[in-house]
mmCIF file of C-alpha atoms and ligand atoms in Angstrom:
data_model
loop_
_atom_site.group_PDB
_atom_site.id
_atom_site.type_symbol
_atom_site.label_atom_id
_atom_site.label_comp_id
_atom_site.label_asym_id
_atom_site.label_seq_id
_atom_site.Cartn_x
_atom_site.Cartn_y
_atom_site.Cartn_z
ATOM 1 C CA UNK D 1 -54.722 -7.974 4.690
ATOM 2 C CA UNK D 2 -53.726 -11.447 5.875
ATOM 3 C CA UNK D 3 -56.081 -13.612 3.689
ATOM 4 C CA UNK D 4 -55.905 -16.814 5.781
ATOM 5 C CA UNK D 5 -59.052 -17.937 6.948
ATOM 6 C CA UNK D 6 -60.934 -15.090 5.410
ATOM 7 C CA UNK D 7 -64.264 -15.542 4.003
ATOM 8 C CA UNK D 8 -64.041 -14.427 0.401
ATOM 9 C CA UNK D 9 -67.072 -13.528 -2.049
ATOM 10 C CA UNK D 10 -66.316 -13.464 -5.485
ATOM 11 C CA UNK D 11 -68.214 -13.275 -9.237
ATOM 12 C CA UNK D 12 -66.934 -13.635 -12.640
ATOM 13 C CA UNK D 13 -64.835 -17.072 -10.703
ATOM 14 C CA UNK D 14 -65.570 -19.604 -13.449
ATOM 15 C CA UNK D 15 -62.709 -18.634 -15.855
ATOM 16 C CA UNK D 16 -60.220 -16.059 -16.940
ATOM 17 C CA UNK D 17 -59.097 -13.798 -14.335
ATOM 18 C CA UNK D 18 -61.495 -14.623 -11.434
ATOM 19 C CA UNK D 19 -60.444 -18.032 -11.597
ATOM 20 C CA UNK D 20 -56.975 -17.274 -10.823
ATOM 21 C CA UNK D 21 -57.868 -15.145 -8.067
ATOM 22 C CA UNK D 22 -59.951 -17.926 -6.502
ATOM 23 C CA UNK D 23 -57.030 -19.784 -6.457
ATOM 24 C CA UNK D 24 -54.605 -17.703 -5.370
ATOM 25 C CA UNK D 25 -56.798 -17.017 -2.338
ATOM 26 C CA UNK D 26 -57.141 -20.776 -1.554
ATOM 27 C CA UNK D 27 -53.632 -21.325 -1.791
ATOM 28 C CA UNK D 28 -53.097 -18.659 0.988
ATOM 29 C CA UNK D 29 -55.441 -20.175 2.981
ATOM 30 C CA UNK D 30 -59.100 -18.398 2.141
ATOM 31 C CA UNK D 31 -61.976 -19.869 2.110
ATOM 32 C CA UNK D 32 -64.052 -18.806 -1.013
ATOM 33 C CA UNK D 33 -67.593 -18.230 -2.345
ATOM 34 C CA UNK D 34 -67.413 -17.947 -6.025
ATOM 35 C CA UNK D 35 -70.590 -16.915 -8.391
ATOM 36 C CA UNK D 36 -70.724 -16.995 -12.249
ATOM 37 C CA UNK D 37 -73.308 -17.642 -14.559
ATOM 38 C CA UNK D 38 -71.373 -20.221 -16.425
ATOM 39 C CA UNK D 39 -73.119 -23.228 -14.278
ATOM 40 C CA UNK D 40 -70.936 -25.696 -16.115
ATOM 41 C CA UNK D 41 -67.946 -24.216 -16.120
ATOM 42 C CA UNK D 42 -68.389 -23.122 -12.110
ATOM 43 C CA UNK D 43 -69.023 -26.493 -10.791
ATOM 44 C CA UNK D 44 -65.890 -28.034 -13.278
ATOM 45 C CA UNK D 45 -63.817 -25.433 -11.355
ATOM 46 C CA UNK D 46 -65.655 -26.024 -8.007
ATOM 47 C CA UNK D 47 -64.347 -29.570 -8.347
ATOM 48 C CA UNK D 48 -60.971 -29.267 -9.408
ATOM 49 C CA UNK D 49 -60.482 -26.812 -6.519
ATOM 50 C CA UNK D 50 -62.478 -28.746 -3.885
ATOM 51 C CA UNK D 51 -59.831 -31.872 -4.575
ATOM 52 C CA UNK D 52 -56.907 -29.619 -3.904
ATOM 53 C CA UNK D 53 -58.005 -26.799 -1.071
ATOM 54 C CA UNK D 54 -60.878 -28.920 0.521
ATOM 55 C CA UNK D 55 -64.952 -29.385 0.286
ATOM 56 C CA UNK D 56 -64.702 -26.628 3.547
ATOM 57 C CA UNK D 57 -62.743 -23.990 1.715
ATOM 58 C CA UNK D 58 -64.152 -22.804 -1.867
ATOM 59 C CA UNK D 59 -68.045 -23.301 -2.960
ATOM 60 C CA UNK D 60 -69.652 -22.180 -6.648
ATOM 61 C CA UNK D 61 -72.939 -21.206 -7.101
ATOM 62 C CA UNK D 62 -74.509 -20.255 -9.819
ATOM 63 C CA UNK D 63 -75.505 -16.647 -10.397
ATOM 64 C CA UNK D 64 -76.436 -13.629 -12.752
ATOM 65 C CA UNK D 65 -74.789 -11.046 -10.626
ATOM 66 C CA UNK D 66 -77.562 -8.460 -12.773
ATOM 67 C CA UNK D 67 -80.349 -9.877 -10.824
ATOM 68 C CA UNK D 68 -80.425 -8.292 -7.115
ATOM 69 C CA UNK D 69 -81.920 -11.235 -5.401
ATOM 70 C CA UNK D 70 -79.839 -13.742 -6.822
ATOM 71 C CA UNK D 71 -76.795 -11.952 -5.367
ATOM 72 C CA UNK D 72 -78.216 -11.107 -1.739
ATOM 73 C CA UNK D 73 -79.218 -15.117 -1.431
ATOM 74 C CA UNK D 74 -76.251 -16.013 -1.818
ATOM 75 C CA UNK D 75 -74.661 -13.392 0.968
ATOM 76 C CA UNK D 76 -72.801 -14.241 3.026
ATOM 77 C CA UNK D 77 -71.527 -16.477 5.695
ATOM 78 C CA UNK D 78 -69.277 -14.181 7.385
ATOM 79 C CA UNK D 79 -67.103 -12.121 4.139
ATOM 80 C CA UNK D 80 -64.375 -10.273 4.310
ATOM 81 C CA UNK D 81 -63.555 -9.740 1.147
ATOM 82 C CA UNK D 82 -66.006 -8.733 -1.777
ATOM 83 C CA UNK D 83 -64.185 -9.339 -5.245
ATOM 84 C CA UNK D 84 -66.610 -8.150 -7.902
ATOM 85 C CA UNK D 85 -64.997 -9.106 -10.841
ATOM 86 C CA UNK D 86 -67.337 -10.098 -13.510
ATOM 87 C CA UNK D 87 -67.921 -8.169 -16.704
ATOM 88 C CA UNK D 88 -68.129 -8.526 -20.474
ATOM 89 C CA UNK D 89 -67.336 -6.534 -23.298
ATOM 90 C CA UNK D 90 -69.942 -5.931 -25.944
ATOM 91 C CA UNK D 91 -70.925 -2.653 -27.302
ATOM 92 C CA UNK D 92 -73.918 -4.339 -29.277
ATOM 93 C CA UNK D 93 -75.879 -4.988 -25.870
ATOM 94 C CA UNK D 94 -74.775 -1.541 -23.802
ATOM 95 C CA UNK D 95 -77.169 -1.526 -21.457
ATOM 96 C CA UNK D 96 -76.426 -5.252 -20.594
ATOM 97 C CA UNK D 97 -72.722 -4.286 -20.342
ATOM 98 C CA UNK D 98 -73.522 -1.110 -17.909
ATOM 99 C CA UNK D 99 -76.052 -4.246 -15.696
ATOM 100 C CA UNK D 100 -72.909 -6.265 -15.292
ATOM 101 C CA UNK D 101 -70.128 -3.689 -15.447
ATOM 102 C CA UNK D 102 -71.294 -1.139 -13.641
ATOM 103 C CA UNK D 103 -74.838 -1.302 -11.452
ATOM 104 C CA UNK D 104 -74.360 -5.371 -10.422
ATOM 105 C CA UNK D 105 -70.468 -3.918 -9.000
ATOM 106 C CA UNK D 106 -72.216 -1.017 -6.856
ATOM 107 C CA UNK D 107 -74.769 -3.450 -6.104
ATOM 108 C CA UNK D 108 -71.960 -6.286 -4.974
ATOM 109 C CA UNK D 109 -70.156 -2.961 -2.945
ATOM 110 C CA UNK D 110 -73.296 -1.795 -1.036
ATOM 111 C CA UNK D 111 -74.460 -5.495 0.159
ATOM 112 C CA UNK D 112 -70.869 -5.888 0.572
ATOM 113 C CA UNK D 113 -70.475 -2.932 2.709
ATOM 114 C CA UNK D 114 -73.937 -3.623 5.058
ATOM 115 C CA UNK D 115 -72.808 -6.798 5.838
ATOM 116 C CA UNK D 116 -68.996 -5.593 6.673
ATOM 117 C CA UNK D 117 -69.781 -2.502 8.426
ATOM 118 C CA UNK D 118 -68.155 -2.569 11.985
ATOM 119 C CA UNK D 119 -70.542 0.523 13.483
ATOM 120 C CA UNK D 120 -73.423 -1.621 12.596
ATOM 121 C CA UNK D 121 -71.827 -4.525 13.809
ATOM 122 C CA UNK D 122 -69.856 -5.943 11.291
ATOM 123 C CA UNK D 123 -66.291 -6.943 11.796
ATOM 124 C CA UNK D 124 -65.345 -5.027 8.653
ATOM 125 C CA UNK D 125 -63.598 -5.684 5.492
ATOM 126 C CA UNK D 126 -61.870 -5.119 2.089
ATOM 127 C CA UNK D 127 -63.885 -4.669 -1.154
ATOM 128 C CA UNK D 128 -62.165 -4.910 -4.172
ATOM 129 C CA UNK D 129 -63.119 -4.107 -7.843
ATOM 130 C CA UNK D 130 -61.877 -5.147 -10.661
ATOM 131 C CA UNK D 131 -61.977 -2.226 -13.519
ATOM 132 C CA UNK D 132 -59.204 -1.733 -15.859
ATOM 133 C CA UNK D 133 -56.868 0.939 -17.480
ATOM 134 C CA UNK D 134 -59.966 1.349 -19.753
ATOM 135 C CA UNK D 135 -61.382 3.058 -16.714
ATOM 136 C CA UNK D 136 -58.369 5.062 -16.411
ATOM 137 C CA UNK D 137 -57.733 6.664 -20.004
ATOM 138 C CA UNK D 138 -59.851 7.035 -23.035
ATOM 139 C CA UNK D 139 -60.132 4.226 -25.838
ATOM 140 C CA UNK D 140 -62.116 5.198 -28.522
ATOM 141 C CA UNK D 141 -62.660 0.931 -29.429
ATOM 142 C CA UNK D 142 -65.153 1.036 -26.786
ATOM 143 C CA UNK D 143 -66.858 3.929 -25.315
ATOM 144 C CA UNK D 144 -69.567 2.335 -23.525
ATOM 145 C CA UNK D 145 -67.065 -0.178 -22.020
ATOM 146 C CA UNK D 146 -64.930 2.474 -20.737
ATOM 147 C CA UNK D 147 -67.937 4.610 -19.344
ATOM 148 C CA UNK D 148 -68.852 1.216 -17.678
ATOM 149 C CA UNK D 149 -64.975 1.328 -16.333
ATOM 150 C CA UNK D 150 -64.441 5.018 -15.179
ATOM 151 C CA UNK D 151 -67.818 5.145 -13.302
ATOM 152 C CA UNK D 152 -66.232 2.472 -11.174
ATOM 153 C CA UNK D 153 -63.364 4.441 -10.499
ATOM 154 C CA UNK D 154 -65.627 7.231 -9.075
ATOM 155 C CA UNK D 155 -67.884 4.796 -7.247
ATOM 156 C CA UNK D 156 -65.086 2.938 -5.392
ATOM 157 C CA UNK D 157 -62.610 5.820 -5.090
ATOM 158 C CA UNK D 158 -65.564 8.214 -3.664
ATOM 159 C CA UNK D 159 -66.606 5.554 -1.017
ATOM 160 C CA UNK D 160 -62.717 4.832 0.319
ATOM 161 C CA UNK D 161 -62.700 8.943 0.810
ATOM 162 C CA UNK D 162 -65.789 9.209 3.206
ATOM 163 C CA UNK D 163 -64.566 10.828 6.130
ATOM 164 C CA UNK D 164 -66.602 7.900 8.482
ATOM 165 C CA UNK D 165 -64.862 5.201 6.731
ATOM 166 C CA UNK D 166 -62.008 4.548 9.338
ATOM 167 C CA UNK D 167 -65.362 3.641 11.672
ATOM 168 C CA UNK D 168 -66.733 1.186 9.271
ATOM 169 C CA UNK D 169 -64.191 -0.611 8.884
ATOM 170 C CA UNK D 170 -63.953 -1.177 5.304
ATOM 171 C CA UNK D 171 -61.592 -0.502 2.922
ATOM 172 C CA UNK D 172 -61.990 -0.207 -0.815
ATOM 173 C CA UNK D 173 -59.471 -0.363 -3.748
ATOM 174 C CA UNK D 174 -59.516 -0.535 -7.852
ATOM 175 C CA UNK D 175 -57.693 -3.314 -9.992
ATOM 176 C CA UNK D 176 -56.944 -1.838 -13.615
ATOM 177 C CA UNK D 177 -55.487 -4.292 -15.828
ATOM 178 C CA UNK D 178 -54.129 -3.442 -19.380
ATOM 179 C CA UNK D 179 -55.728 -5.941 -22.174
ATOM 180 C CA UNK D 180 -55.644 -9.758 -20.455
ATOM 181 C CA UNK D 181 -55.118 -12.781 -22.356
ATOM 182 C CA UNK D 182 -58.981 -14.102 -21.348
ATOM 183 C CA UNK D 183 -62.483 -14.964 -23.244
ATOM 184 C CA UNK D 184 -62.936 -11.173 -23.375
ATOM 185 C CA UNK D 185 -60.537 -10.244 -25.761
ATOM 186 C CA UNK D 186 -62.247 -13.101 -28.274
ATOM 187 C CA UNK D 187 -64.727 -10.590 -29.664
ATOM 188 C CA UNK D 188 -66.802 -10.729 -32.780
ATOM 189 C CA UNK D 189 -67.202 -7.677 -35.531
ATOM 190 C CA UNK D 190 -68.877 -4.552 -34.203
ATOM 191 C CA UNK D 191 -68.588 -5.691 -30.542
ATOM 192 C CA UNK D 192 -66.058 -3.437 -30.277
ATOM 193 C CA UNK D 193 -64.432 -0.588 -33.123
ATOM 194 C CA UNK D 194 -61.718 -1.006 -35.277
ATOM 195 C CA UNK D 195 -61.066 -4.134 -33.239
ATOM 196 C CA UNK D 196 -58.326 -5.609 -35.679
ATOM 197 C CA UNK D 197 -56.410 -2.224 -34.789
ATOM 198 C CA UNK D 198 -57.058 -2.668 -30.596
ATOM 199 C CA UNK D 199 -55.178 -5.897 -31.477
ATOM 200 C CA UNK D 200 -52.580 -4.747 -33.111
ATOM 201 C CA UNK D 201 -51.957 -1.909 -30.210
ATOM 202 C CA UNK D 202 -52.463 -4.210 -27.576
ATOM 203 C CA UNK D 203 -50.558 -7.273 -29.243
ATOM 204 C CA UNK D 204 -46.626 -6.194 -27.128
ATOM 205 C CA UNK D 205 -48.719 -5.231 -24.006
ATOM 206 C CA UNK D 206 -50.911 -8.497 -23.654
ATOM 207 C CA UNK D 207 -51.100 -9.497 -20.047
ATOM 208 C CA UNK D 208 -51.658 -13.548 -18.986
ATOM 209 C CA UNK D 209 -53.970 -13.975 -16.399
ATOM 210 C CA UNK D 210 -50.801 -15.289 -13.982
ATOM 211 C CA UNK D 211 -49.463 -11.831 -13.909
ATOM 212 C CA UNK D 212 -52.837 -9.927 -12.827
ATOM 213 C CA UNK D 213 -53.375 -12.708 -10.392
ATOM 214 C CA UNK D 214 -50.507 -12.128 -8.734
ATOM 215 C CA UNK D 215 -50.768 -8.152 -8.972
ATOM 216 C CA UNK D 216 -53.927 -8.837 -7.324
ATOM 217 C CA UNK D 217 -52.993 -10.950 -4.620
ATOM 218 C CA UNK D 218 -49.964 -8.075 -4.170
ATOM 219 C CA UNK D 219 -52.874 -5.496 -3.834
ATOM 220 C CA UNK D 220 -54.867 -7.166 -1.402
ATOM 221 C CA UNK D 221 -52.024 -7.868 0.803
ATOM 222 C CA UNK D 222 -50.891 -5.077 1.302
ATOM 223 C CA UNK D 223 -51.979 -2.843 4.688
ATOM 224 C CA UNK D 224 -51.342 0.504 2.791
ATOM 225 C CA UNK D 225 -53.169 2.075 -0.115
ATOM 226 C CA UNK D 226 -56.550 2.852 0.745
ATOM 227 C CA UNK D 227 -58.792 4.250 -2.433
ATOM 228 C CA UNK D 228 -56.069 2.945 -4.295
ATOM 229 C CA UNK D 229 -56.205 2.468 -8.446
ATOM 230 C CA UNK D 230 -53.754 -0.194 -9.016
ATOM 231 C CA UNK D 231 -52.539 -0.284 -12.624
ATOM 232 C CA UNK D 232 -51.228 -3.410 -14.139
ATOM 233 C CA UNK D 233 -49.585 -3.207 -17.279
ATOM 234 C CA UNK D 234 -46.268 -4.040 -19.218
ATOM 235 C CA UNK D 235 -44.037 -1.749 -20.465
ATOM 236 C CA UNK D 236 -43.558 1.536 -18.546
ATOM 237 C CA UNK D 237 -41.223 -0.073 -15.998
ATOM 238 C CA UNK D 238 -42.507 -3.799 -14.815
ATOM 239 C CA UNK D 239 -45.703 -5.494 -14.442
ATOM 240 C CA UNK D 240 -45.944 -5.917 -10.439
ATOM 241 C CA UNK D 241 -44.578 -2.524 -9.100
ATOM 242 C CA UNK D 242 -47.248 -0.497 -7.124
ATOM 243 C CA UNK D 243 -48.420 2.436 -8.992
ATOM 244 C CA UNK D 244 -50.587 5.215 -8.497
ATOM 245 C CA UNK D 245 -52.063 6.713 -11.552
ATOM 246 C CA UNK D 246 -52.000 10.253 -9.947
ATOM 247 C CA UNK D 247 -51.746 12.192 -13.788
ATOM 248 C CA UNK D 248 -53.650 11.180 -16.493
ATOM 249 C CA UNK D 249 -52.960 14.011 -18.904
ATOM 250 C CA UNK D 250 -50.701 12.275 -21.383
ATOM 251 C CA UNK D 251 -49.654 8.747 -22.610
ATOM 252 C CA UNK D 252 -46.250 9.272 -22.735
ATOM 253 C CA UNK D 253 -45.643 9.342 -19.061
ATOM 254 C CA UNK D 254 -49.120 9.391 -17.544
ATOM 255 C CA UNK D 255 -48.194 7.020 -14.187
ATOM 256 C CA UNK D 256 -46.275 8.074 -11.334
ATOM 257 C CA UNK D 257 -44.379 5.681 -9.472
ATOM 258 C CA UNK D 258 -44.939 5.908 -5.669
HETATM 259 N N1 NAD F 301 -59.378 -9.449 -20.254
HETATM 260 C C1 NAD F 301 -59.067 -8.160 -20.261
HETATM 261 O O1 NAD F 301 -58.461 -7.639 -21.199
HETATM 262 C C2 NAD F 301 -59.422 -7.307 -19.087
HETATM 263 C C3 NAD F 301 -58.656 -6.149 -18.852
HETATM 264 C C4 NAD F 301 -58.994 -5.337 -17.776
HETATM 265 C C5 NAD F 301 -60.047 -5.659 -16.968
HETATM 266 N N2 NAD F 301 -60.777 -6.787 -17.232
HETATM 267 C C6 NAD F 301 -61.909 -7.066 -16.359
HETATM 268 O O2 NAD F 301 -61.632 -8.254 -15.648
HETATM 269 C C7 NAD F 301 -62.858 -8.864 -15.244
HETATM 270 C C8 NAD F 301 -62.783 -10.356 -15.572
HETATM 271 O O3 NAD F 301 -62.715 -10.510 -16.975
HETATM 272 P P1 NAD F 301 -61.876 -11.662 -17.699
HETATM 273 O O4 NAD F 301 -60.901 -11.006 -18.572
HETATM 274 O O5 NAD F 301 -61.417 -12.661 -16.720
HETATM 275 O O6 NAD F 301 -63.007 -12.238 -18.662
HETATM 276 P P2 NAD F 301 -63.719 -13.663 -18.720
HETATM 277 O O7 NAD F 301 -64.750 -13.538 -19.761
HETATM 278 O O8 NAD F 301 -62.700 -14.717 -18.844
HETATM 279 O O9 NAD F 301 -64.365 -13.795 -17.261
HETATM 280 C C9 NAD F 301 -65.479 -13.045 -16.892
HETATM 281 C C10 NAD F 301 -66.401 -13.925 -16.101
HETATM 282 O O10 NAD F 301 -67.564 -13.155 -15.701
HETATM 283 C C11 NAD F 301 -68.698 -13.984 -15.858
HETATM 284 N N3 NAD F 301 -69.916 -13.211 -16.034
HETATM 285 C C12 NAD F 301 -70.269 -12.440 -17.088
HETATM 286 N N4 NAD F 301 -71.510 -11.960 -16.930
HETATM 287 C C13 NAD F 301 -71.956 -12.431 -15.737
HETATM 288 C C14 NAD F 301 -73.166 -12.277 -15.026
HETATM 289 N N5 NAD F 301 -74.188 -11.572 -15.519
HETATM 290 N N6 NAD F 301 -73.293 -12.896 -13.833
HETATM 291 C C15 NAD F 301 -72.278 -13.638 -13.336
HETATM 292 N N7 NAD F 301 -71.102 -13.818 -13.971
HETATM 293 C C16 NAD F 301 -70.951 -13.223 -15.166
HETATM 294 C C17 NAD F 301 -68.384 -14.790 -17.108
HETATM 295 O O11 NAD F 301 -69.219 -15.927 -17.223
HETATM 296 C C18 NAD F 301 -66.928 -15.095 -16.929
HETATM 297 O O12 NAD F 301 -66.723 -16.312 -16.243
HETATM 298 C C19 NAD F 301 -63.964 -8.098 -15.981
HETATM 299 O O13 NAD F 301 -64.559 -7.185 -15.091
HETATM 300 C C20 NAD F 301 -63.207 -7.357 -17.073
HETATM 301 O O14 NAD F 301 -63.864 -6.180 -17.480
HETATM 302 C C21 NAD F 301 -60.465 -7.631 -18.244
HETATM 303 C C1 LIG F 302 -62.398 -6.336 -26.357
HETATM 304 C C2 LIG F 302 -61.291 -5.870 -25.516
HETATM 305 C C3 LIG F 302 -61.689 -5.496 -24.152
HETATM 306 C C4 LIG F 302 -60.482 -5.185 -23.330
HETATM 307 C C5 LIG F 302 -60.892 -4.442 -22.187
HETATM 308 C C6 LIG F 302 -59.868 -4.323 -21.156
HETATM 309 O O1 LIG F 302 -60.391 -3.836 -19.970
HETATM 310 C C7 LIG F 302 -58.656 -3.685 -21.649
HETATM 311 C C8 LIG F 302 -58.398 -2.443 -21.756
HETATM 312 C C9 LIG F 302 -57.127 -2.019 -22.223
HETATM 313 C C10 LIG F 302 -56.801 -0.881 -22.639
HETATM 314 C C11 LIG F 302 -57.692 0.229 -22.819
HETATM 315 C C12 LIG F 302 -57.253 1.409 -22.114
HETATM 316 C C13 LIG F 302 -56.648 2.413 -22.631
HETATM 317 C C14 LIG F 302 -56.261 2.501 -24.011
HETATM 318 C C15 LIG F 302 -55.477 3.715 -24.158
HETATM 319 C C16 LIG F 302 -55.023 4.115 -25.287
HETATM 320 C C17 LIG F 302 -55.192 3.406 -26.536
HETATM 321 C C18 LIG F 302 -54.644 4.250 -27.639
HETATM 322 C C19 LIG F 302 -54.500 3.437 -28.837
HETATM 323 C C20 LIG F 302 -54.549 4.297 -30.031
HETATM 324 O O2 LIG F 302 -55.220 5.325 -30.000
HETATM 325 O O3 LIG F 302 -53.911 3.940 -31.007
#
């Protein structure tokens, strides 16, 4: 999709890897809506932004994206994008984690999808979630986490297969980063298991934000792909190629290259 002049909703936009996307989408000419509960944070980003893309083009407001009414007020001019992005990564608070991870994303994709719906007179729309290669393969450093991931998969995958979809207008696609160099990975003991060893294994794979940014902005550009799971991770061939994960029966060559 063309992004310029799009209205874009997004959460998780204060910092990290939802503040890049914000950008990237102003710089191609979006104008965004960006949510995070992080007032202070938000509205220091709001600024900067606001000085270089306009007052007109990007907004923060402050929201928990867990509470259902907080994220319907704050729907929608006119959106045609829906980036639910936030999430955290605790395995002390699980149920917290599955809120934000998993039911405030299906919540963010069905308001998303009323609003964009062109058979109910919408002028339809892309919604895009980010998940992550935890949602793609088992790690046993956090199961709830990846539970959180992989029933994203299935939520957004399931929806870009319904038969009516070409009607509605909408299309729907999965962003799964490898481990990002963001707030995230700063974890205290027992938030996740054996944590010093995830850091060791993900240490030569570490992503920076730039480089899921721009994987993202590749992914939402493009007219193709529909349902797709975009993986975005170092070292089996290049960070930005497009990828399918079609086979996930074995790390040693689980992607397929389109
Ligand atoms: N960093 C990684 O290794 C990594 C890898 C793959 C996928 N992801 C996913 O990327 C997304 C962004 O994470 P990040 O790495 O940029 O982390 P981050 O912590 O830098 O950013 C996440 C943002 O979400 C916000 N947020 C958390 N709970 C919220 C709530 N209840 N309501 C509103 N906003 C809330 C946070 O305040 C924060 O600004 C997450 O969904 C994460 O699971 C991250
Ligand atoms: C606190 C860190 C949170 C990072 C979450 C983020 O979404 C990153 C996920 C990255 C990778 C997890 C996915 C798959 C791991 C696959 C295999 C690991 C095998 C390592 C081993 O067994 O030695």
């Amino acid at each position: 999709m063309d992004v310029s002049g799009k209205g874009v909703f997004l959460t998780g936009g204060a910092r990290g890897i939802g503040r890049g996307m914000t950008e990237a989408l102003l710089a191609k000419g979006a104008k965004v809506l960006f949510c995070d509960l992080i007032a202070d944070l938000g509205k220091a980003a709001e600024a900067d932004l606001q000085k270089q893309y306009g007052a007109d083009n990007v907004v923060f407001r402050q929201c928990d994206v867990t509470d259902g009414d907080q994220l319907k007020g704050e729907k929608f001019g006119a959106v045609d994008i829906c980036v639910n992005n936030a999430g955290i990564m605790d395995e002390r608070v699980w149920e917290k984690m599955l809120a934000i991870n998993t039911t405030a994303q299906i919540r963010g994709s069905q308001l998303a999808l009323d609003h964009m719906r062109r058979d109910r007179g919408g002028r339809g729309g892309l919604i895009i979630n980010t998940v992550s290669l935890a949602g793609v393969f088992p790690s046993y450093f956090f199961p709830v986490y990846n539970a959180s991931k992989h029933a994203m998969i299935g939520y957004t995958t399931s929806w870009a297969k319904n038969p009516k979809m070409g009607e509605m207008g909408v299309k729907w696609r999965c962003l799964c980063p490898n481990a990002v160099n963001t707030n995230l990975l700063v974890f205290e003991e027992n938030q996740v298991y054996d944590g010093d060893k995830f850091l060791e294994w993900i240490k030569p794979r570490m992503l920076e934000p730039e480089e899921v940014v721009e994987a993202f902005m590749k992914l939402i550009q493009e007219e193709e792909g529909d349902g797709v799971i975009y993986g975005v991770f170092k070292g089996l061939g290049g960070v930005f190629k497009k990828r399918r994960l079609v086979d996930a029966d074995g790390e040693s060559n689980p992607i397929v290259v389109d």
